[in-house]
Amino acid sequence: MIRLENLSVGYKVGGHERILMSRLNMSISTGEVTALLGANGRGKSTLLRTISALQSPLDGRVLIDGKDVAACSTAELARLLTIVTGHSDGAGAFTVEELVRLGRQPYTGFFGRLSDRDRAIVAEAMAMVGVSHLASRHVATLSDGERQKAMIAKAIAQQTPVIILDEPTAFLDVANRLELLMLLRDISHSQHKAVLMSIHDVSSVMPIADQLWLVVPTATSHAPSTPGSHIPVGSHPGATATPESEILSGSPAELIASDAMQHLFPDRPISFDPLRGDFLPSHP
Amino acid sequence: MPVDRTISGKYRVAVMTALGVLTVVLWLACMLFGSVDIPSNRIVAIVFGLSEGADEDTWRTIILMSRLPATTTAMLAGMALALAGLQMQTTFSNPLAGPSILGVSTGSSLGVAVVLLASGGAVTGQFGIATASILGAILGAGCILLLLLGFSRIVKSTAMLLIVGIIIGYLASSLISLLNFFATQEGVHSFVIWGMGSFGGMTLERLGIFAPLCIIGIAASFLYVKPLDAMLLGDNYARNLGVNVRRTRNALLLLAGGLTALVTAFCGPIGFIGLVVPHIARLIIRTSSHIWVVGATALSGSAIMLLCQLISVMPQSSIIPINAITPLIGAPIIIYIIVNRNKIFYLR
């Protein structure tokens, strides 16, 4: 469903390229939940923005359903992928139902009038996420958990094959966190959607993710870090620097077995405990 | 919930009807009351061209040359400024945005200042001053608007563009102050009078130019209900819903700026309405869904502006400047609504 082909992501800062990751070749299938893990500043959000076509890649392509997202019109993209990037303050005076209806915008006409079918889809999306009873409540009066669910209902109403979420569990308590992740897994599996999310909550996401993408510092992932030992990546035109990060992918079980989780936070006084499925202080 | 939807739908239709009725009633009141008492049946006769006898000439002049254009202008200007405020607030995701914040109305003032102050008293006479002001205001606002659209191509962030707009506004203000400093006393006087805002300068001929342009702008506001809804969620969500954010932002800047420039040119810089009416509209219609809010904003804007106009002509001797009244009327209304809602359901 999502395919990255030789994708390089990063920024152009004053004529210089800051390459966060380069030559990524990976994919996500339909009905699969992929969790993007990594330390702050490693480039998770940049990667998500690039995949969502909110930012251009430095090189390579992102294909969704075989279409290059950079070449898609905004209207086409709106039917290919939906994003959940947290709350927007401007949404407060919408009722939940009005917010979820916005998800139908890519399909409605000039004035955004909803057909009976659109209304049914909106109702179904609210029911699926469990916010039907909040339909006429204003978004500003919701708790953080309810609001995040409403945003996900809006995303579902958009009926795209791909859902991309940026830290969907931030600010949520443990019950809401787990409930939300299970909901995303159920939607992904039952509706055959490709779900890609960045998340910091390692222990919660391990049991529900089909695939993990670990964004790790480049040098340390190959071998125990020896300064200056890494191989320069020469394929990128004009690029002299090694990308700052790279991605290790696999199922949670595989990555735990190969001890890859330890590369997420090298040089930090914490380590991954496979039994608990979470990071703990190295020397308590 | 279907049940809730019909209830809130009914409530909103009722609110819209009430606002519409209120606007019509206030328009009639503005036609009926003024510094000269004229029997209502004569007013109807004069408006429909059925007046008879030379003894009604004075009344005819008052009604046709003053009350009808002033009242109709107040109604349209209220709609235009309120809609411009709504468009700015949504485009910039900023509840404090209004037609005056981007420097468009300051640009109008600068244009008028150049005409009235820098011309060194070359423009004289009431008619000359009014005509020159209209041209100066439109030119000034147009320059600022072009500058803003130019920056909009360079500045990607909407918040940064807002800051640039505010800075341009300050620049224009400082130029106005400098012009005031070097101007003649007569020039300063007519500029101060213009700056107080008034519908008194309208004639039927000017209304013939103002009204069609204003109605086009007001009608165009209804074309943006769908992208405005999406833009409330922020630039990224709007793009993800298929909105071309840059193009929509420029179109709305042009529309809001155009409406502001038009009203400012004919009536002077009228503050507060654009800032406060969209909030009043959202609070009473109880949503920010633009298919409702655009209509509610237009009707609330016209009703409040007509109320201000009604009060401004109350004294027998002269007319109170509009800008002295708009906050006096607008502030209690918005404060009453805010205090009486047990929860401000938006703006966390």
XYZ file of C-alpha atoms in Angstrom:
632
model
C 0.000 0.000 0.000
C 2.705 2.493 1.045
C 6.078 2.015 -0.657
C 9.164 4.120 -0.078
C 11.561 4.013 -3.027
C 15.081 5.304 -2.418
C 13.483 7.960 -0.252
C 15.692 10.623 1.297
C 14.112 12.997 3.785
C 15.415 16.123 5.413
C 15.569 19.858 4.971
C 17.257 22.342 2.751
C 18.700 24.989 5.033
C 20.277 27.933 3.226
C 21.542 25.940 0.231
C 22.732 23.058 2.397
C 20.838 19.835 2.727
C 20.300 18.402 6.146
C 19.780 14.737 5.394
C 17.895 12.978 8.155
C 17.474 9.632 6.390
C 18.468 8.473 2.954
C 17.754 5.677 0.475
C 14.871 4.236 2.419
C 13.277 1.256 0.707
C 10.426 -0.131 2.710
C 6.726 -0.789 2.563
C 3.537 -1.123 4.582
C 0.765 -3.474 3.500
C -2.958 -2.976 3.901
C -4.359 -4.194 7.175
C -1.048 -3.567 8.900
C -0.206 -1.253 11.797
C 3.296 0.189 11.668
C 4.705 2.091 14.634
C 7.509 4.579 14.119
C 9.747 4.735 17.196
C 12.713 6.951 17.848
C 14.238 9.601 20.046
C 13.147 13.229 19.801
C 14.696 15.017 16.852
C 15.608 11.857 14.908
C 13.253 12.775 12.068
C 10.044 10.846 12.729
C 7.770 13.816 12.063
C 9.774 14.814 8.995
C 9.365 11.315 7.607
C 5.615 11.371 8.295
C 5.313 14.818 6.695
C 7.195 13.585 3.639
C 5.018 10.498 3.315
C 1.915 12.724 3.694
C 3.244 14.986 0.912
C 3.208 17.968 3.262
C 6.937 18.238 2.539
C 8.949 17.258 -0.559
C 11.468 14.462 -0.355
C 15.138 15.319 -0.954
C 15.265 12.350 -3.290
C 13.305 9.226 -4.179
C 9.572 8.655 -4.073
C 6.669 7.771 -1.841
C 4.118 5.557 -3.570
C 0.651 5.018 -2.173
C -1.505 2.589 -4.096
C 1.122 2.865 -6.838
C 0.802 6.645 -7.124
C 3.688 9.009 -6.447
C 2.342 11.304 -3.715
C 4.522 14.226 -4.821
C 2.800 14.163 -8.221
C -0.739 13.932 -6.791
C -3.072 16.934 -6.608
C -4.302 17.948 -3.162
C -7.728 16.614 -4.149
C -6.281 13.204 -5.086
C -4.192 13.058 -1.917
C -7.242 13.788 0.209
C -8.686 10.467 -0.968
C -5.431 8.535 -0.593
C -4.341 9.350 2.931
C -5.652 11.025 6.048
C -3.611 12.553 8.834
C -4.178 12.870 12.570
C -1.649 15.349 13.884
C -3.235 16.309 17.160
C -5.755 18.871 18.178
C -6.339 22.176 16.468
C -7.673 24.991 18.638
C -9.874 26.305 15.846
C -12.069 23.189 15.976
C -13.537 24.005 19.392
C -16.881 25.387 18.252
C -17.648 22.480 15.930
C -19.864 19.790 17.321
C -18.295 16.344 17.146
C -20.597 15.454 14.289
C -19.638 18.592 12.367
C -15.966 17.766 12.888
C -16.424 14.197 11.627
C -18.376 15.535 8.633
C -15.292 17.491 7.572
C -13.822 14.116 6.688
C -16.304 13.964 3.804
C -15.017 17.200 2.220
C -12.917 15.412 -0.412
C -16.124 13.828 -1.727
C -18.676 16.637 -1.469
C -19.477 19.431 -3.896
C -18.745 23.142 -3.890
C -20.742 24.015 -0.763
C -19.905 20.772 1.026
C -23.472 19.469 1.240
C -23.632 15.896 2.468
C -25.578 13.195 0.667
C -27.488 10.515 2.573
C -24.595 8.173 1.904
C -22.138 10.729 3.373
C -24.324 11.042 6.483
C -24.404 7.264 6.876
C -20.601 7.114 6.593
C -20.259 9.843 9.240
C -22.618 8.018 11.601
C -20.763 4.750 11.020
C -17.373 6.370 11.678
C -18.633 7.851 14.957
C -20.116 4.519 16.007
C -16.913 2.643 15.172
C -14.808 4.937 17.354
C -17.468 5.113 20.067
C -18.252 8.824 19.963
C -21.864 8.622 18.743
C -23.133 9.747 22.147
C -20.959 12.876 21.845
C -22.302 13.835 18.398
C -23.884 17.116 19.454
C -21.237 18.064 22.034
C -18.862 20.876 21.167
C -15.277 19.771 20.624
C -13.970 22.301 23.167
C -15.952 20.584 25.931
C -14.385 17.156 25.328
C -11.602 15.540 27.319
C -8.270 14.914 25.571
C -9.174 11.259 25.017
C -12.602 12.023 23.590
C -11.154 14.701 21.327
C -8.517 12.359 19.951
C -11.235 9.789 19.240
C -13.277 12.440 17.423
C -10.262 13.302 15.258
C -9.867 9.598 14.452
C -13.562 9.349 13.564
C -13.011 12.263 11.164
C -10.048 10.395 9.673
C -12.150 7.244 9.233
C -14.963 9.205 7.588
C -12.403 10.347 5.029
C -12.292 6.694 3.831
C -8.678 6.651 2.735
C -6.635 3.464 2.402
C -3.875 5.030 4.517
C -4.083 6.637 7.994
C -1.033 8.515 9.278
C -0.932 9.600 12.924
C 1.645 11.757 14.681
C 1.864 10.729 18.340
C -1.825 9.867 18.717
C -1.471 8.839 22.356
C 0.240 11.979 23.638
C -1.633 13.472 26.643
C -3.774 10.346 27.094
C -4.035 8.281 30.277
C -3.047 4.640 30.124
C -6.611 3.376 29.628
C -7.323 5.785 26.792
C -3.899 5.058 25.325
C -4.427 1.315 25.133
C -8.048 1.678 24.030
C -7.027 3.986 21.210
C -4.242 1.704 20.022
C -6.537 -1.328 20.060
C -9.096 0.694 18.138
C -6.503 1.589 15.499
C -5.474 -2.049 15.203
C -9.074 -3.205 14.849
C -9.781 -0.577 12.187
C -6.613 -1.457 10.333
C -7.345 -5.176 10.365
C -11.098 -5.048 9.738
C -11.105 -2.255 7.145
C -7.794 -3.223 5.513
C -6.177 0.130 6.071
C -2.463 0.792 6.291
C -1.852 2.615 9.585
C 1.441 4.395 10.223
C 1.989 6.237 13.482
C 4.820 7.822 15.349
C 4.679 7.062 19.044
C 6.835 7.334 22.161
C 4.860 4.886 24.205
C 7.002 1.789 23.594
C 5.380 -0.641 26.002
C 1.813 0.098 24.856
C 2.518 -0.180 21.158
C 4.583 -3.393 21.225
C 1.603 -5.759 21.575
C -0.530 -4.111 18.886
C 1.951 -3.171 16.136
C 2.448 -5.557 13.214
C 5.653 -3.824 12.262
C 8.055 -1.435 13.933
C 10.211 1.132 12.230
C 13.021 2.092 14.581
C 14.625 5.405 13.715
C 18.153 5.056 15.050
C 21.379 7.070 14.692
C 23.258 5.870 11.622
C 26.696 5.075 13.008
C 25.653 3.157 16.065
C 23.295 0.838 14.277
C 25.982 -0.996 12.293
C 28.436 -1.694 15.021
C 29.335 -0.383 18.460
C 30.115 3.215 17.742
C 33.673 3.982 16.719
C 33.901 7.611 15.687
C 34.702 8.041 11.982
C 34.214 4.388 11.113
C 30.958 4.722 9.215
C 30.801 4.302 5.458
C 29.878 7.493 3.548
C 26.785 7.227 1.422
C 27.837 8.484 -1.981
C 24.722 7.872 -4.021
C 23.017 11.132 -3.150
C 23.947 13.867 -5.617
C 25.652 16.743 -3.870
C 25.478 14.966 -0.560
C 28.713 14.674 1.298
C 27.328 13.826 4.691
C 25.996 10.555 5.986
C 22.312 10.684 6.858
C 21.784 11.326 10.531
C 19.412 8.421 11.029
C 18.382 5.172 9.474
C 15.499 2.809 9.992
C 15.568 -0.734 11.313
C 12.327 -2.490 10.528
C 10.719 -5.753 11.484
C 8.066 -7.255 13.681
C 8.297 -6.417 17.396
C 9.351 -9.994 18.146
C 12.146 -9.979 15.555
C 13.503 -6.644 16.685
C 13.466 -7.671 20.326
C 15.173 -10.953 19.477
C 17.951 -9.229 17.527
C 18.414 -6.715 20.338
C 17.767 -3.894 17.868
C 15.704 -1.990 20.431
C 18.932 -1.039 22.223
C 19.898 1.162 19.257
C 16.966 3.518 19.849
C 18.675 5.341 22.702
C 22.426 4.692 22.500
C 24.645 6.613 24.905
C 21.707 7.156 27.236
C 21.507 5.605 30.693
C 18.539 3.396 29.814
C 18.197 -0.013 28.212
C 15.432 -2.139 26.779
C 14.092 -4.881 28.981
C 12.675 -7.614 26.699
C 10.654 -9.166 29.525
C 8.815 -5.968 30.347
C 8.790 -4.772 26.764
C 9.895 -1.326 27.846
C 12.913 0.816 28.560
C 14.238 0.911 32.111
C 17.128 2.722 33.803
C 20.362 0.796 33.138
C 21.680 1.140 36.670
C 18.780 1.599 38.998
C -27.656 11.735 16.891
C -30.523 12.527 14.536
C -32.703 13.948 17.330
C -30.070 16.455 18.404
C -29.444 17.448 14.846
C -33.049 18.435 14.185
C -33.224 20.373 17.452
C -30.051 22.324 16.802
C -31.052 22.785 13.164
C -34.403 24.240 14.265
C -32.690 26.429 16.836
C -30.301 27.772 14.230
C -33.057 28.473 11.707
C -34.938 30.336 14.462
C -31.850 32.408 15.296
C -31.289 33.274 11.649
C -34.938 34.280 11.216
C -34.797 36.452 14.336
C -31.624 38.165 13.094
C -33.208 38.782 9.708
C -36.337 40.279 11.273
C -34.192 42.407 13.600
C -32.231 43.783 10.647
C -35.393 44.739 8.780
C -36.929 46.342 11.893
C -33.776 48.347 12.594
C -33.550 49.433 8.946
C -37.127 50.710 9.184
C -36.393 52.415 12.506
C -33.405 54.183 10.965
C -35.648 55.392 8.146
C -38.345 56.579 10.583
C -36.265 58.339 13.218
C -33.896 61.230 12.780
C -33.249 64.796 13.734
C -36.363 65.873 11.786
C -39.740 64.273 12.557
C -41.465 63.095 9.399
C -44.771 61.176 9.453
C -44.251 57.534 8.539
C -46.877 57.490 5.771
C -45.047 60.373 4.044
C -41.764 58.482 4.307
C -43.298 55.485 2.546
C -44.769 57.762 -0.104
C -41.455 59.529 -0.705
C -39.438 56.318 -0.915
C -41.856 54.930 -3.498
C -41.904 58.209 -5.442
C -45.502 59.052 -4.579
C -44.815 62.357 -2.845
C -46.943 65.314 -3.798
C -46.589 69.048 -3.388
C -43.647 71.339 -3.001
C -44.111 71.538 0.764
C -42.628 68.045 0.960
C -39.436 69.028 -0.859
C -37.439 69.361 2.366
C -38.690 66.008 3.592
C -37.919 64.440 0.234
C -34.390 65.791 0.376
C -33.881 64.440 3.904
C -35.275 61.012 3.073
C -33.752 60.426 -0.342
C -30.510 62.348 0.001
C -29.695 61.437 3.569
C -31.676 58.753 5.404
C -32.102 56.167 2.648
C -28.438 56.132 1.533
C -27.075 56.373 5.085
C -29.304 53.592 6.426
C -28.705 51.248 3.517
C -24.963 51.921 3.683
C -24.938 51.166 7.413
C -26.680 47.845 6.759
C -24.292 46.790 3.981
C -21.184 48.129 5.748
C -22.072 46.177 8.886
C -22.349 42.966 6.868
C -19.149 43.664 4.931
C -16.970 44.511 7.949
C -18.279 41.607 10.005
C -17.672 39.152 7.144
C -14.185 40.562 6.561
C -13.486 40.017 10.261
C -14.765 36.436 10.109
C -12.620 35.674 7.060
C -9.521 37.118 8.735
C -10.156 35.260 11.993
C -10.523 31.918 10.233
C -7.708 32.462 7.717
C -5.247 33.420 10.425
C -6.676 31.058 13.074
C -6.638 34.052 15.371
C -9.640 35.194 17.406
C -8.170 38.699 17.630
C -7.872 39.176 13.896
C -10.132 41.733 12.296
C -10.284 43.919 9.214
C -8.091 46.545 10.866
C -5.305 44.222 11.932
C -3.661 43.596 8.585
C -3.134 47.251 7.878
C -5.727 47.366 5.103
C -7.844 49.987 6.847
C -4.681 51.745 8.022
C -3.664 51.741 4.362
C -6.948 53.444 3.531
C -6.262 56.002 6.238
C -2.785 56.585 4.818
C -4.261 57.149 1.370
C -6.735 59.648 2.780
C -4.006 61.275 4.870
C -1.881 61.747 1.763
C -4.831 63.346 -0.023
C -6.013 65.569 2.830
C -2.742 66.361 4.580
C 0.079 66.190 2.080
C -1.807 67.997 -0.662
C -1.397 71.118 1.434
C -5.024 72.158 1.378
C -5.402 71.801 -2.388
C -8.499 69.677 -1.795
C -11.325 71.845 -0.503
C -15.072 71.825 -0.219
C -17.181 69.047 1.261
C -17.687 67.296 -2.037
C -14.043 67.585 -3.046
C -12.838 66.218 0.263
C -15.259 63.275 0.183
C -14.423 62.287 -3.394
C -10.692 62.616 -2.830
C -10.983 60.574 0.354
C -12.728 57.729 -1.434
C -10.052 57.587 -4.122
C -7.225 57.974 -1.612
C -8.633 55.255 0.644
C -9.045 52.764 -2.189
C -5.554 53.464 -3.516
C -3.994 53.211 -0.046
C -5.787 49.973 0.809
C -4.974 48.556 -2.623
C -1.242 49.213 -2.155
C -1.220 47.535 1.267
C -3.225 44.587 -0.070
C -0.792 44.092 -2.975
C 2.110 44.278 -0.530
C 0.443 41.636 1.655
C -0.236 39.325 -1.285
C 3.391 39.747 -2.309
C 4.535 38.719 1.163
C 2.065 35.849 1.098
C 4.076 34.352 -1.790
C 7.281 34.532 0.242
C 6.106 33.906 3.809
C 4.867 30.334 4.100
C 3.632 30.410 7.670
C 0.203 31.944 8.181
C 1.158 33.197 11.647
C 4.245 34.936 10.238
C 2.134 36.573 7.524
C -0.152 37.934 10.241
C 2.862 39.453 12.003
C 4.072 40.979 8.726
C 0.592 42.444 8.219
C 0.555 43.981 11.682
C 4.004 45.484 11.089
C 2.852 46.993 7.773
C -0.098 48.485 9.675
C 2.257 50.125 12.171
C 4.416 51.473 9.342
C 1.360 53.051 7.733
C 0.290 54.525 11.094
C 3.659 56.117 11.638
C 3.561 57.651 8.169
C 0.117 59.051 9.024
C 1.500 60.565 12.241
C 4.342 62.174 10.296
C 1.905 63.586 7.747
C -0.227 64.946 10.605
C 2.845 66.539 12.153
C 3.653 68.485 9.009
C 0.102 69.203 7.884
C -1.989 72.357 8.102
C -4.615 72.709 10.792
C -7.500 72.514 8.310
C -6.038 69.343 6.815
C -5.708 67.727 10.223
C -9.254 68.716 11.101
C -10.839 67.137 8.036
C -8.682 64.029 8.500
C -9.788 63.675 12.127
C -13.435 64.066 11.095
C -13.003 61.408 8.386
C -11.374 59.079 10.916
C -14.409 59.141 13.197
C -16.482 57.207 10.696
C -19.852 58.272 9.386
C -22.583 57.198 7.012
C -23.707 60.811 6.697
C -21.591 61.472 3.641
C -23.465 58.969 1.511
C -25.574 60.177 -1.393
C -27.791 58.155 -3.687
C -25.165 58.435 -6.440
C -22.424 57.105 -4.171
C -24.749 54.372 -2.915
C -25.131 53.401 -6.573
C -21.408 52.610 -6.652
C -21.028 51.298 -3.109
C -24.029 48.981 -2.891
C -23.399 46.760 -5.953
C -19.703 46.308 -5.096
C -20.566 45.561 -1.487
C -23.267 43.046 -2.432
C -20.840 41.259 -4.769
C -18.324 40.971 -1.913
C -20.953 39.772 0.544
C -22.241 37.181 -1.936
C -18.683 36.014 -2.660
C -18.225 35.343 1.061
C -20.725 32.511 0.800
C -18.548 30.775 -1.812
C -15.878 29.973 0.764
C -17.897 28.136 3.416
C -16.325 24.763 2.633
C -12.613 25.700 2.613
C -13.146 28.007 5.628
C -14.439 25.042 7.645
C -11.377 22.997 6.724
C -9.020 25.890 7.508
C -10.335 26.047 11.077
C -8.411 22.807 11.646
C -5.133 24.430 10.571
C -3.099 24.453 7.366
C -2.043 20.788 7.412
C -5.505 19.371 8.040
C -6.960 21.730 5.426
C -4.475 20.545 2.809
C -5.188 16.969 3.771
C -8.885 17.626 3.117
C -8.071 18.763 -0.410
C -7.905 22.535 0.118
C -5.286 24.507 -1.778
C -4.327 26.500 1.307
C -2.138 29.142 -0.332
C -4.648 29.958 -3.047
C -7.584 30.045 -0.620
C -5.644 32.234 1.809
C -4.856 34.736 -0.964
C -8.436 34.754 -2.212
C -9.740 35.391 1.305
C -7.143 38.125 1.899
C -8.264 39.787 -1.297
C -11.944 39.440 -0.417
C -11.652 40.581 3.204
C -9.250 43.349 2.201
C -11.526 44.456 -0.618
C -14.591 44.610 1.632
C -12.666 46.564 4.267
C -11.222 48.980 1.716
C -14.625 49.569 0.163
C -16.328 50.371 3.467
C -13.408 52.454 4.728
C -13.335 54.477 1.531
C -16.993 55.444 1.766
C -17.576 55.553 5.529
C -14.163 56.061 7.129
C -12.324 53.509 9.279
C -15.014 51.803 11.379
C -13.530 49.682 14.124
C -14.723 46.957 16.464
C -17.529 45.536 14.289
C -15.175 43.253 12.354
C -13.494 42.041 15.515
C -16.507 41.397 17.707
C -19.428 40.454 15.451
C -18.011 37.088 14.285
C -17.710 36.079 17.947
C -21.276 37.209 18.662
C -22.451 35.221 15.629
C -20.606 32.032 16.636
C -21.849 32.272 20.202
C -25.506 32.717 19.309
C -25.593 30.244 16.412
C -23.546 27.846 18.605
C -21.204 26.480 15.976
C -18.283 27.577 13.845
C -19.597 25.687 10.827
C -19.368 28.425 8.215
C -22.541 27.531 6.348
C -24.272 28.959 9.457
C -21.686 31.404 10.736
C -21.343 33.361 7.474
C -25.065 34.104 7.405
C -25.273 34.802 11.138
C -22.252 37.099 10.938
C -23.685 39.075 8.032
C -27.061 39.547 9.744
C -25.595 40.330 13.191
C -23.220 42.807 11.561
C -25.993 44.655 9.797
C -28.263 44.651 12.875
C -25.556 46.011 15.172
C -24.411 48.610 12.659
C -27.996 49.801 12.126
C -28.447 50.077 15.892
C -25.279 52.202 16.035
C -26.559 54.364 13.180
C -29.915 54.786 14.937
C -28.176 56.023 18.081
C -25.800 58.270 16.163
C -28.674 60.308 14.684
C -30.626 60.531 17.965
C -29.344 63.951 19.091
C -31.353 66.745 17.501
C -28.379 69.004 16.883
C -25.750 66.848 15.210
C -24.555 63.308 14.510
C -22.417 61.314 16.948
C -19.398 59.708 15.215
C -19.973 55.994 14.557
C -16.650 54.975 16.078
C -17.747 56.471 19.382
C -20.801 54.202 19.404
C -19.684 50.814 17.993
C -17.793 49.748 21.154
C -20.551 51.178 23.367
C -23.077 48.906 21.656
C -20.841 45.983 20.730
C -18.976 45.548 24.003
C -22.027 45.044 26.272
C -23.542 42.587 23.762
C -20.454 40.396 23.555
C -19.839 40.594 27.318
C -23.488 39.694 28.026
C -23.274 36.679 25.730
C -19.948 35.512 27.150
C -21.086 35.845 30.763
C -24.408 34.129 30.116
C -22.947 31.051 28.477
C -22.069 28.749 31.321
C -19.264 27.457 29.142
C -17.446 29.326 26.430
C -17.761 26.435 24.088
C -14.964 27.476 21.821
C -11.601 29.167 22.424
C -10.264 26.926 25.126
